[in-house]
Short mmCIF file of C-alpha atoms and ligand atoms in Angstrom, two decimals:
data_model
loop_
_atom_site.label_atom_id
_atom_site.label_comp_id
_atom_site.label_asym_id
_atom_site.label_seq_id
_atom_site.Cartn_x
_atom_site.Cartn_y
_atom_site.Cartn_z
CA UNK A 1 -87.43 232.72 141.56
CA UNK A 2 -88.64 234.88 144.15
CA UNK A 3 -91.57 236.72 143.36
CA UNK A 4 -91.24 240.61 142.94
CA UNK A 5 -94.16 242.92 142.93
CA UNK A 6 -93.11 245.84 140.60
CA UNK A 7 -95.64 248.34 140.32
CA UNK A 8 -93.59 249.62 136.68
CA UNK A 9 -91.06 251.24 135.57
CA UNK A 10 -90.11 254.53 134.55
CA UNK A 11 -88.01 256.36 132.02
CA UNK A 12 -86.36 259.69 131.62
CA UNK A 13 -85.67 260.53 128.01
CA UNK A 14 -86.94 259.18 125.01
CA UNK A 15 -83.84 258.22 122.91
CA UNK A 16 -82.40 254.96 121.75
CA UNK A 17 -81.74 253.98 125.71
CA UNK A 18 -84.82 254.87 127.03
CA UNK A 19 -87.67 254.15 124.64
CA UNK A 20 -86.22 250.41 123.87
CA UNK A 21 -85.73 250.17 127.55
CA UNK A 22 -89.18 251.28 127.98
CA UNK A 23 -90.77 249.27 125.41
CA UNK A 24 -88.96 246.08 126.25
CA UNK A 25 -90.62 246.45 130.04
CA UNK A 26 -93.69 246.41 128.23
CA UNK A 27 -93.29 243.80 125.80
CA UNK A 28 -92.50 241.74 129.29
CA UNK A 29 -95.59 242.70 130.63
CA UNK A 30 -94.74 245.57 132.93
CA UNK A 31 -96.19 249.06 133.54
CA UNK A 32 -93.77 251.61 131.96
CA UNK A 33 -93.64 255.64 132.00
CA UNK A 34 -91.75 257.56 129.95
CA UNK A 35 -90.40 261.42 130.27
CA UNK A 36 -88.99 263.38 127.69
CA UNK A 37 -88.46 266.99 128.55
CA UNK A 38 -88.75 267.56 124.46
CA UNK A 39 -92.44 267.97 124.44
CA UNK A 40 -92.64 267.27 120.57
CA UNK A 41 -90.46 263.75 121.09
CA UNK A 42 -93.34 262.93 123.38
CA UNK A 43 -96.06 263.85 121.22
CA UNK A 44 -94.49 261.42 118.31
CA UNK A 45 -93.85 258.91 121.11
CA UNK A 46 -97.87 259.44 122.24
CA UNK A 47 -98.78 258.60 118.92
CA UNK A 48 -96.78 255.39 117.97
CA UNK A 49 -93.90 257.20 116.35
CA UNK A 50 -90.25 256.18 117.61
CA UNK A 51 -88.64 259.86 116.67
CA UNK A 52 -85.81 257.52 115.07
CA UNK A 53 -85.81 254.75 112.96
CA UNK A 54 -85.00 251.29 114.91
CA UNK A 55 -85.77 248.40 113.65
CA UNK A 56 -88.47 246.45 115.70
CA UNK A 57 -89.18 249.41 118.15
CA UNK A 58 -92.37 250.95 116.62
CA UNK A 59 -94.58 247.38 116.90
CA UNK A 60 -93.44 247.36 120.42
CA UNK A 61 -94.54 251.02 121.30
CA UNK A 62 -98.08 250.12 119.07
CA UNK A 63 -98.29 247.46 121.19
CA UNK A 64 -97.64 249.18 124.49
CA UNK A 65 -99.22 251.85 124.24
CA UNK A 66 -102.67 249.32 122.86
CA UNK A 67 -102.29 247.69 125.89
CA UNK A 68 -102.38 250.61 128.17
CA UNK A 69 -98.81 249.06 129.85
CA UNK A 70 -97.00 252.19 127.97
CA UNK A 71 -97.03 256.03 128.60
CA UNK A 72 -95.39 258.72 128.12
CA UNK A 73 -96.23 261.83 130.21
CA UNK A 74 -95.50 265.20 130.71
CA UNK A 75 -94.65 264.62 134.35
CA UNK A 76 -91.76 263.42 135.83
CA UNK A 77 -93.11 263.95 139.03
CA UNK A 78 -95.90 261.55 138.15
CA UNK A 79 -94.14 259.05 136.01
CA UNK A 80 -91.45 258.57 139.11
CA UNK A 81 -94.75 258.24 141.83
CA UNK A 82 -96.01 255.92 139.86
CA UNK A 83 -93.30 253.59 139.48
CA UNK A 84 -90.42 251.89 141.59
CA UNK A 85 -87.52 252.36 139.72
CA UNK A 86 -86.32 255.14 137.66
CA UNK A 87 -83.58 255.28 134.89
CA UNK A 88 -81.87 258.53 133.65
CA UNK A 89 -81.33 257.85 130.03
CA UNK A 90 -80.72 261.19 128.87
CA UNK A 91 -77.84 262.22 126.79
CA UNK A 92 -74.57 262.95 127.83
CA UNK A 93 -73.11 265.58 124.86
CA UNK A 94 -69.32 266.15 123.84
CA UNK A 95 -68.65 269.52 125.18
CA UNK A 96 -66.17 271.85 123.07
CA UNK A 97 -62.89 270.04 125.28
CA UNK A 98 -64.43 266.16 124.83
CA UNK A 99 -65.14 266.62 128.28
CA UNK A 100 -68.83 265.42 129.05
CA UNK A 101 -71.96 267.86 129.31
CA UNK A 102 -73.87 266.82 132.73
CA UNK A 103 -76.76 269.24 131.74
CA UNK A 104 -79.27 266.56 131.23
CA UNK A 105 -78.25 264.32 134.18
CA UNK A 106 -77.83 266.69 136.62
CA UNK A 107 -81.35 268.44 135.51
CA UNK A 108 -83.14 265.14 135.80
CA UNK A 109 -81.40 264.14 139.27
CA UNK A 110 -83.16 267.62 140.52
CA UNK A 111 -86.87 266.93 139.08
CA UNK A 112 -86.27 263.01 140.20
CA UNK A 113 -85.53 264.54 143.59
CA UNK A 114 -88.21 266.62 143.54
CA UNK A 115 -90.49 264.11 143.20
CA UNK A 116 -89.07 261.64 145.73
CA UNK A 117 -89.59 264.16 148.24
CA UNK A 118 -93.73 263.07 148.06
CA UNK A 119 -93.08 259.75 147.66
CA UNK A 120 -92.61 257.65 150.98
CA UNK A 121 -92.36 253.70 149.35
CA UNK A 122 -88.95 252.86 148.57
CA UNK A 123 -87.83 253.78 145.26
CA UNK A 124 -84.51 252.95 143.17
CA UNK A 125 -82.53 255.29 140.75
CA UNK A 126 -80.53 254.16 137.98
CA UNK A 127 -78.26 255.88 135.92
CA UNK A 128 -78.35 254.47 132.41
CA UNK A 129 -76.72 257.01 130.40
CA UNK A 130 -72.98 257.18 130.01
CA UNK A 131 -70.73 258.93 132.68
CA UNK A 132 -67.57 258.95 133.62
CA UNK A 133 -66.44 257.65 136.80
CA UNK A 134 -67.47 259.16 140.14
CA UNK A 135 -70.60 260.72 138.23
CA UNK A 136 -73.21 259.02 139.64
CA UNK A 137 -71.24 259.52 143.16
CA UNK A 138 -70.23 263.34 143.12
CA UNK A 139 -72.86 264.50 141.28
CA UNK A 140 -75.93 262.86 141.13
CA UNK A 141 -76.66 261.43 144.96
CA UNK A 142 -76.25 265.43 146.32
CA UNK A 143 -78.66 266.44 143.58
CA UNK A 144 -81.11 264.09 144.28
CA UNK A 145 -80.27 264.52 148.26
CA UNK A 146 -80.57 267.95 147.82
CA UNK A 147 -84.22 268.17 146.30
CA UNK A 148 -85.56 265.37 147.78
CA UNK A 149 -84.29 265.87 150.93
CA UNK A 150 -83.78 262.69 151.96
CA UNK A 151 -80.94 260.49 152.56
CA UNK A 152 -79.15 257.97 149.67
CA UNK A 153 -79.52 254.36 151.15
CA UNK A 154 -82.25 254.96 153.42
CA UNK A 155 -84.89 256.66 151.80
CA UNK A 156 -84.14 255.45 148.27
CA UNK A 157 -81.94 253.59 146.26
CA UNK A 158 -79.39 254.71 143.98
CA UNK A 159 -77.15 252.44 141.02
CA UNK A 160 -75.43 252.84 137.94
CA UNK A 161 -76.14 250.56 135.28
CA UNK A 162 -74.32 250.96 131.70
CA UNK A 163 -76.25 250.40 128.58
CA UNK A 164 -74.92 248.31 126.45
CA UNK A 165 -77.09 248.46 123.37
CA UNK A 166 -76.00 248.85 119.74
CA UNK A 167 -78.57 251.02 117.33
CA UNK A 168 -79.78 248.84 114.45
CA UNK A 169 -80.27 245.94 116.75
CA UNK A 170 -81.38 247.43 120.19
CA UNK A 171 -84.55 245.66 121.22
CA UNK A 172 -82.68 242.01 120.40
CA UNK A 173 -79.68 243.65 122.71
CA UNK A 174 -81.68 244.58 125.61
CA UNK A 175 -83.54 241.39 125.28
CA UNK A 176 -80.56 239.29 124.73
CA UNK A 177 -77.08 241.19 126.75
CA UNK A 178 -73.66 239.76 126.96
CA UNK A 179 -73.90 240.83 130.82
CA UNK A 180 -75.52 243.17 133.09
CA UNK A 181 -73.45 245.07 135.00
CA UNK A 182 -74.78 246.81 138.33
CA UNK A 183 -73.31 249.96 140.24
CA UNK A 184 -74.47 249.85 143.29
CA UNK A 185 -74.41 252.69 146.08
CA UNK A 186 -75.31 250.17 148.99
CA UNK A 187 -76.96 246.69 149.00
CA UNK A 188 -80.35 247.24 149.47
CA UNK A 189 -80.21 249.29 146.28
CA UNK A 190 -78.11 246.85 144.18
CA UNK A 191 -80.69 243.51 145.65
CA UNK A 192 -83.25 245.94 144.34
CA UNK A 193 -82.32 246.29 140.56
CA UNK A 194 -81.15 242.33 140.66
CA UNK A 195 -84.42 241.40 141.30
CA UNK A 196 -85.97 243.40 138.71
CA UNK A 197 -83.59 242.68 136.44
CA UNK A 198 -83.95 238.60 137.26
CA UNK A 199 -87.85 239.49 136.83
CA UNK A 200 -87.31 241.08 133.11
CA UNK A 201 -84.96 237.72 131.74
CA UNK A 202 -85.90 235.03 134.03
CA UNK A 203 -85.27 231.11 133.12
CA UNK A 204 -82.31 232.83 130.78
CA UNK A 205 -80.58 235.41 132.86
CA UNK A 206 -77.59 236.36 131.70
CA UNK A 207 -74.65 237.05 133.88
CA UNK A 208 -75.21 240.07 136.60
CA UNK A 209 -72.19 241.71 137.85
CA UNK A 210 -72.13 243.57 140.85
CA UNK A 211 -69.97 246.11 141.83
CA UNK A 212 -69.20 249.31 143.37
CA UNK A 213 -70.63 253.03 140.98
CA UNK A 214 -67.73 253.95 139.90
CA UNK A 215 -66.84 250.62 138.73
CA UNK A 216 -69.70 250.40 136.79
CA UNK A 217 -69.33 253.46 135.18
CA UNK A 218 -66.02 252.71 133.89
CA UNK A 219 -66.45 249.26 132.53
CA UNK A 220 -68.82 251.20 129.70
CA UNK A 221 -66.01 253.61 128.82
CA UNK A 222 -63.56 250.75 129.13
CA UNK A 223 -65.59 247.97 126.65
CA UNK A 224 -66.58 251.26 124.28
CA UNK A 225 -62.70 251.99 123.67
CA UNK A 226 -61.78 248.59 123.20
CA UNK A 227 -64.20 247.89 120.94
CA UNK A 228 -63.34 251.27 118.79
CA UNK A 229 -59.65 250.25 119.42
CA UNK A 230 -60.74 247.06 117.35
CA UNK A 231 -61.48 249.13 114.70
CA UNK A 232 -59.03 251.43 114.51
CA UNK A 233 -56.52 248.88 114.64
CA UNK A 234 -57.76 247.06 111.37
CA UNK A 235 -58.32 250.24 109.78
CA UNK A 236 -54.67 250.82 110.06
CA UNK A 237 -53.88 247.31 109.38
CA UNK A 238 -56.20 248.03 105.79
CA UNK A 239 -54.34 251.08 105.26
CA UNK A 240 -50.71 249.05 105.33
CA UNK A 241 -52.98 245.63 102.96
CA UNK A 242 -54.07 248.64 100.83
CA UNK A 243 -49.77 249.41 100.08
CA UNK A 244 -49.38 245.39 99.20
CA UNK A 245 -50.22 244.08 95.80
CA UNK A 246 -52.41 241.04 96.73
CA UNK A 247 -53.60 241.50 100.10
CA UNK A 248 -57.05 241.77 101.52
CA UNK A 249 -57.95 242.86 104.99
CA UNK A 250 -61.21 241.09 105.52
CA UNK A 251 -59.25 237.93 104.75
CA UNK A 252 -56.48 239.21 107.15
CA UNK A 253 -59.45 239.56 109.58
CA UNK A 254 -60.83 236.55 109.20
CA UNK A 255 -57.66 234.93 109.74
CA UNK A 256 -56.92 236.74 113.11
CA UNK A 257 -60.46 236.47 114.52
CA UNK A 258 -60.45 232.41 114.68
CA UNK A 259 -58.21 233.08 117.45
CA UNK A 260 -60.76 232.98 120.20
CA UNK A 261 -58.06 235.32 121.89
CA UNK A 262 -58.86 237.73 119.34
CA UNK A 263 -62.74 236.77 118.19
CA UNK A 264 -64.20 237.88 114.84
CA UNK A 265 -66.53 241.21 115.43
CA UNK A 266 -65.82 244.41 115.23
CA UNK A 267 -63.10 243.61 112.76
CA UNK A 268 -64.55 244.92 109.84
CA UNK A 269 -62.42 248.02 108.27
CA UNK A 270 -64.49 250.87 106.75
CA UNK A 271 -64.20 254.19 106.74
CA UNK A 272 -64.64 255.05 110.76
CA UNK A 273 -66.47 254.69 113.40
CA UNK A 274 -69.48 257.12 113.92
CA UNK A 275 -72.43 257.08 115.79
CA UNK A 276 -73.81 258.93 118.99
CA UNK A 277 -71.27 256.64 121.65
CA UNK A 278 -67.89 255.63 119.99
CA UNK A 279 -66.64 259.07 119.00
CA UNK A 280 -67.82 260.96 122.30
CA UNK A 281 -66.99 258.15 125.07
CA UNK A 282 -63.13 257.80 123.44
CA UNK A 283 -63.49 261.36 123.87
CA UNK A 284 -64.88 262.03 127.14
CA UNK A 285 -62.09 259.07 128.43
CA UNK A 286 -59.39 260.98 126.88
CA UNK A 287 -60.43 264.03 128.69
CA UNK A 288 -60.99 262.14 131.72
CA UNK A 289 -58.09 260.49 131.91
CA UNK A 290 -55.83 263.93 130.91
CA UNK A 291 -57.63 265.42 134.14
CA UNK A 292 -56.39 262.67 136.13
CA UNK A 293 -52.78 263.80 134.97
CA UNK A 294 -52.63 260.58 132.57
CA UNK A 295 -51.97 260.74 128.73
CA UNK A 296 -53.89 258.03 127.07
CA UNK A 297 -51.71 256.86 124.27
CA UNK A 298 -53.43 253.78 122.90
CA UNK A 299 -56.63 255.62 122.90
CA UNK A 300 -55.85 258.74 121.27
CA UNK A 301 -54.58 256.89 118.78
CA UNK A 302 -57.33 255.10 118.06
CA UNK A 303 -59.00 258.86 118.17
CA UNK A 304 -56.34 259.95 115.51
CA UNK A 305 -56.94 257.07 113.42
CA UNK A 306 -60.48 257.69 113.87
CA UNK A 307 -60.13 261.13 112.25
CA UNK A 308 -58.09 260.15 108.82
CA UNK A 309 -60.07 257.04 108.39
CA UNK A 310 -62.71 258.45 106.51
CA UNK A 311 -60.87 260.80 104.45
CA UNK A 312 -58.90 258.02 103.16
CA UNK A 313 -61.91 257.63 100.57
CA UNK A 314 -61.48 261.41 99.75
CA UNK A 315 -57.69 260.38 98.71
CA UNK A 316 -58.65 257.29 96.97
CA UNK A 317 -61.07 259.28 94.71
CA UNK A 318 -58.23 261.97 94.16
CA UNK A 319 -55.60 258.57 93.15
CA UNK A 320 -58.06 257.48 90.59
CA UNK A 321 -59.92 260.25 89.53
CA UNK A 322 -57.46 262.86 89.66
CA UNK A 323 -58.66 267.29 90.41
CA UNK A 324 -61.88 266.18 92.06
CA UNK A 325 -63.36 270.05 91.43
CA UNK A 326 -66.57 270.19 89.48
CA UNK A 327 -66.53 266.28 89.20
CA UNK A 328 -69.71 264.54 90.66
CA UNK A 329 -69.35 262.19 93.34
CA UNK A 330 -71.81 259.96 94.51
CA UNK A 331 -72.18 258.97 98.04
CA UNK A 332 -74.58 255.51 98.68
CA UNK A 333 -74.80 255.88 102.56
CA UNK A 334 -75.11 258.49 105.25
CA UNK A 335 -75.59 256.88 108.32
CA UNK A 336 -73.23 256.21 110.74
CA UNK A 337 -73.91 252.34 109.83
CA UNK A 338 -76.86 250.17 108.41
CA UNK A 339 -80.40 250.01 109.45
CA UNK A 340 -80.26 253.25 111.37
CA UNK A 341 -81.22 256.68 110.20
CA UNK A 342 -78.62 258.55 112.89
CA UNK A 343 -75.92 260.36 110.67
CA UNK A 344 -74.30 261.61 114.35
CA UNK A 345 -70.40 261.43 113.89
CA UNK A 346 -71.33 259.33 110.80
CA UNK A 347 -68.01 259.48 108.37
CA UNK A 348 -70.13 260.67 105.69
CA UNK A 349 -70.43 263.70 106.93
CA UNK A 350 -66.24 264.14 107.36
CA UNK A 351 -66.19 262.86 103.34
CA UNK A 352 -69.16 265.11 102.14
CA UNK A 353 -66.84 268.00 103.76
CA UNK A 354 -63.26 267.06 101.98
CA UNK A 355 -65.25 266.78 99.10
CA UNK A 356 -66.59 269.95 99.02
CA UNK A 357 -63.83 271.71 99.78
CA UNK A 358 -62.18 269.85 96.44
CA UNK A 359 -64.62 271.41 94.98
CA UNK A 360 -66.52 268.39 93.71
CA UNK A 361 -70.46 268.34 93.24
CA UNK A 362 -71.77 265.89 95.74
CA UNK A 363 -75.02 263.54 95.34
CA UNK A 364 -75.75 261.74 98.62
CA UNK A 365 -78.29 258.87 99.36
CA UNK A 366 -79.42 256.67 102.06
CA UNK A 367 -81.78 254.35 102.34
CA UNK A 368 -83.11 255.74 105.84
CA UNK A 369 -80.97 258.92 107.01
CA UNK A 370 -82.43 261.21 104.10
CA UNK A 371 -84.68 262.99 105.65
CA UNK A 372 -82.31 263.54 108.95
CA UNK A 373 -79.94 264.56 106.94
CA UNK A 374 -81.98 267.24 104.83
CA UNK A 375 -83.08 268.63 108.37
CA UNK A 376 -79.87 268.86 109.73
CA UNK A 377 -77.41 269.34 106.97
CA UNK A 378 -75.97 272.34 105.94
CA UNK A 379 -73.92 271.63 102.80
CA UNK A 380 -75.07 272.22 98.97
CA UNK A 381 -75.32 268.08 98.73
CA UNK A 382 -78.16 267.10 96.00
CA UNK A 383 -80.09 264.30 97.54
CA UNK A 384 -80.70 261.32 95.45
CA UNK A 385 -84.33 259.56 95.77
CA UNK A 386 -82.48 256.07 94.84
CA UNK A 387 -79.09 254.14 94.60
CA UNK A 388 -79.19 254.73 90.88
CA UNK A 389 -80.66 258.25 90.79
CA UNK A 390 -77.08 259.02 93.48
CA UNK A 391 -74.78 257.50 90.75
CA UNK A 392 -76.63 258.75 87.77
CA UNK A 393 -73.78 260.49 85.99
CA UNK A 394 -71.20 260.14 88.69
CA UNK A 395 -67.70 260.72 87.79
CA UNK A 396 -67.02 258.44 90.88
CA UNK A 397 -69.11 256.71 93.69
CA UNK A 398 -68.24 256.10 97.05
CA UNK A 399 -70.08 253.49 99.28
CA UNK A 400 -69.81 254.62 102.92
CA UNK A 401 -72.49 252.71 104.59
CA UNK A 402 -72.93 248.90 103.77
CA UNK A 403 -76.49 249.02 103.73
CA UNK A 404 -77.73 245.76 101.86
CA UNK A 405 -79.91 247.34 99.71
CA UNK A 406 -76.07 248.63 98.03
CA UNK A 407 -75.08 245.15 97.87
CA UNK A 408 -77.11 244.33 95.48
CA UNK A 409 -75.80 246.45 93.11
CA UNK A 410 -73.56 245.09 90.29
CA UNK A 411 -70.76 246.17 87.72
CA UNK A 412 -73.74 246.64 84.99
CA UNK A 413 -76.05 248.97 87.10
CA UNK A 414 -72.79 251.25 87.68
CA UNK A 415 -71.70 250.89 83.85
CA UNK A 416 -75.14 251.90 82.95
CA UNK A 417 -75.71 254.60 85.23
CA UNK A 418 -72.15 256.52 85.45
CA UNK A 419 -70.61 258.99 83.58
CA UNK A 420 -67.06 257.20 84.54
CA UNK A 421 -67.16 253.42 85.99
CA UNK A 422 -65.05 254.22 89.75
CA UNK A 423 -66.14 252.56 92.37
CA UNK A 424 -64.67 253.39 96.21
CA UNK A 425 -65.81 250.53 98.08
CA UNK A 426 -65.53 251.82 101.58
CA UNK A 427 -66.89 248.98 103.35
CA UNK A 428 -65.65 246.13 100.72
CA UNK A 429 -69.38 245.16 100.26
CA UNK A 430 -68.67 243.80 96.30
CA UNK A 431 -66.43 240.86 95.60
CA UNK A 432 -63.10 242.50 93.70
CA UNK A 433 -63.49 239.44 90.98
CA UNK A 434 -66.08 240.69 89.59
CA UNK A 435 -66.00 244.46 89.73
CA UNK A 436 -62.11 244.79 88.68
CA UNK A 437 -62.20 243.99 85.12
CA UNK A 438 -65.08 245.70 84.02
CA UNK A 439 -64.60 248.88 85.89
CA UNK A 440 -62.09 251.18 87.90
CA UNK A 441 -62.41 249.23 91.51
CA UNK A 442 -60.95 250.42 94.53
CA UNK A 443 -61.46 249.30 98.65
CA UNK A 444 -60.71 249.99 102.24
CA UNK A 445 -58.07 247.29 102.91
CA UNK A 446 -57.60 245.85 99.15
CA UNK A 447 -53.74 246.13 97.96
CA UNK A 448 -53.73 246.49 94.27
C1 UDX B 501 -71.88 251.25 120.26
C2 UDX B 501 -71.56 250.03 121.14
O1 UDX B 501 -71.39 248.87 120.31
C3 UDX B 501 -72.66 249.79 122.15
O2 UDX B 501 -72.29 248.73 123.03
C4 UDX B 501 -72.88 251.08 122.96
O3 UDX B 501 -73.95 250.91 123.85
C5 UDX B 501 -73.14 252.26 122.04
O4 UDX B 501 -72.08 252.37 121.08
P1 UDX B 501 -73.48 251.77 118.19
O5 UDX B 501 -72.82 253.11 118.16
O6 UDX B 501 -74.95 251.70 118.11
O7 UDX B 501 -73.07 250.96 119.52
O8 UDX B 501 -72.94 250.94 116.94
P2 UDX B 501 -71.83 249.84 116.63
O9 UDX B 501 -72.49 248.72 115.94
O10 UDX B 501 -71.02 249.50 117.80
O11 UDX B 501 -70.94 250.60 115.55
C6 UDX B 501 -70.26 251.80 115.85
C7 UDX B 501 -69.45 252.26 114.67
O12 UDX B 501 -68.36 251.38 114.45
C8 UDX B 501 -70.22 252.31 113.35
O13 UDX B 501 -69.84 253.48 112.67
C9 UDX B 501 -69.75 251.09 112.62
O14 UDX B 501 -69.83 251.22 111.21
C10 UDX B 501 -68.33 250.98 113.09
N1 UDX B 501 -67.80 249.61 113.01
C11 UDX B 501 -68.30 248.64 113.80
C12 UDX B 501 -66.77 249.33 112.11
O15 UDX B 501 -66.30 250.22 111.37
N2 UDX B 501 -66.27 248.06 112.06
C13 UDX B 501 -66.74 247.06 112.85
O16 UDX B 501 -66.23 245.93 112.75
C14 UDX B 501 -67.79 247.35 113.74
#
């Protein structure tokens, strides 16, 4: 492999995408700067702290920063001076219409700019956060022409490259992608990021596509609604097991994914998808697609779905409970999914609501959201300190998240601990065998 000089790389934004991103450049031996306009995000990120929970990602910025390879400044002028490449991994919001808030990008484009107007070395940058197509085009090359003044192609390098990354497992993705996929304005910029991304994986590469921005922006909204279309397609198929003594999605799954046409993940039903991409991007394509004079059926849909999923627990609770007001629910899981403390979009948060408004009293607990969720959360929820302090005198418990410590519960700990034995399995974590005859069992997908 040819060698490649890279004096580092830089960050802007201090999330999910751009620490790991960050950190993994450093775990590979590379100089890396971060920027986070949030002045107390940096100050955790100074000090060791990932201002999230991901597992793996705080040895790696200990590390880093030990080793002098990491920093995290309070200049993008400096961090982009001192580096060759640059990636804009800020966050792209929902705004009120689904459409997508450019604040951030467009913000960072100008201070970028700013600073590649003292820079005179070649420098490349890369839009990592998610945009819709023609983004990176229409409205980040005149923003960065504009305060750089310079010239896109000949002064510096600009590409598109979608992150792919799942939270919960983010440092093994970025170390370990299905593909790379490269945007590229012009070919100088596009041999540019190759290299440094051949440089990052070397011997085990995995395969780099190259193609034109706007391509490369849509292939992230594109695999992001498939994938939720995965789900909400065997959430509807649970919903129809559910009406059908003696059927069981997950076995129905499990049948349909040995199809290699088909494949087993993201077949799991639940109650919805959450999280800080799924809900937004199916979204923001919706919107997209509307202002292209296009109505997205299969996707709104899988939107719609989206929506009633998570209620469906509130109904099950209702069929086997009956008047939910003044009974106490308990609620094992917050986050969106395991081994992540983001409650963003998380269904919880839809079931906490219905609940409330049945007037039930809800107790709520999570093995790593609680604190999140006390900061952000504005409903009268009582947080539990454990599993069994949540279901301590439950009339019924609902598992929302299939964290593993909940797995290990069994039929005694719930006998012992509620005030009436229901159990809403929303993510069919317990085996129906043993639950069903010595309590009231219910779950996502189970006919009766
Ligand atoms: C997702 C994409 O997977 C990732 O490629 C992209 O970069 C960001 O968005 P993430 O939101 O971190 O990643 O989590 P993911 O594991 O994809 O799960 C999203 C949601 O779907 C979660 O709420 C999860 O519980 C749900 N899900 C996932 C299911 O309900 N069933 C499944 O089979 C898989």
């Amino acid at each position: 492999m040819e060698f490649f000089n890279l004096r580092g790389v830089s960050v802007v934004g201090t999330g999910f995408v751009g620490l790991v991103t960050a950190t993994c450049f450093v775990d590979k031996g590379y100089v890396a700067y971060a920027y986070d306009s949030n002045h107390e995000k940096a100050e955790m990120v100074r000090s060791g702290r990932p201002p999230f929970y991901e597992p793996n990602l705080e040895s790696l910025l200990k590390k880093g920063l030990e080793r002098s390879l990491f920093k995290c400044v309070n200049s993008l002028e400096e961090a982009v001076l001192k580096t060759d490449v640059t990636f804009i991994c800020v966050g792209t919001p929902s705004k009120a219409d689904g459409s997508i808030d450019l604040t951030y990008i467009e913000t960072s484009a100008e201070e970028i700019g700013k600073a590649l107007a003292k820079k005179s070395d070649y420098h490349v940058v890369v839009v990592k956060s998610t945009v819709v197509p023609g983004t990176t085009q229409n409205r980040v090359k005149p923003q960065l022409e504009k305060s750089s003044h310079k010239v896109t192609g000949k002064d510096f390098g600009l590409c598109m490259s979608p992150e792919f990354l799942k939270e919960g497992s983010a440092v093994n993705d970025t170390f370990n992608p299905d593909r790379v996929v490269i945007g590229e304005y012009d070919k100088k910029s596009g041999d540019f990021l190759e290299k440094v991304f051949l440089n990052f994986y070397g011997e085990n590469s995995p395969p780099i596509l190259r193609m034109n921005l706007a391509s490369g922006e849509m292939v992230k909204y594109a695999s992001n609604a498939f994938l939720a279309t995965k789900i909400s397609f065997i959430n509807e198929i649970a919903n129809i097991c559910e009406r059908v003594k003696g059927l069981d999605v997950a076995e129905i799954a499990k049948g349909m994914g040995l199809d290699q046409r088909i494949g087993p993940r993201f077949l799991q039903a639940g109650l919805g998808f959450g999280g800080s991409c799924f809900p937004k991007d199916v979204k923001a394509l919706i919107s997209f697609s509307q202002g292209l004079g296009y109505e997205p059926q299969i996707v709104k849909s899988v939107f719609d779905v989206n929506e009633r999923q998570a209620i469906r627990a509130v109904e099950l609770a209702k069929q086997l409970v009956g008047s939910l007001k003044d009974k106490r629910v308990a609620l094992l899981g917050l986050a969106f999914k395991p081994d992540t403390s983001d409650i963003r979009e998380a269904p919880s948060l839809k079931i906490i609501r219905n609940l409330l408004a049945e007037g039930a009293v809800v107790a709520a607990y999570d093995p790593a959201a609680m604190s999140e969720a006390e900061a952000i959360l504005d409903y009268p929820v009582e947080y539990a300190v454990s599993s069994l302090d949540c279901i301590e005198r439950a009339d019924c418990c609902i598992v929302v998240t299939e964290w593993e410590e909940f797995k290990k519960l069994n039929p005694e700990d719930f006998l012992a601990h509620m005030q009436k034995p229901v159990v809403i399995d929303g993510r069919k974590i317990y085996d129906p065998e043993k639950f069903r005859g010595k309590l009231v069992y219910a779950a996502v997908g189970l006919g009766e």
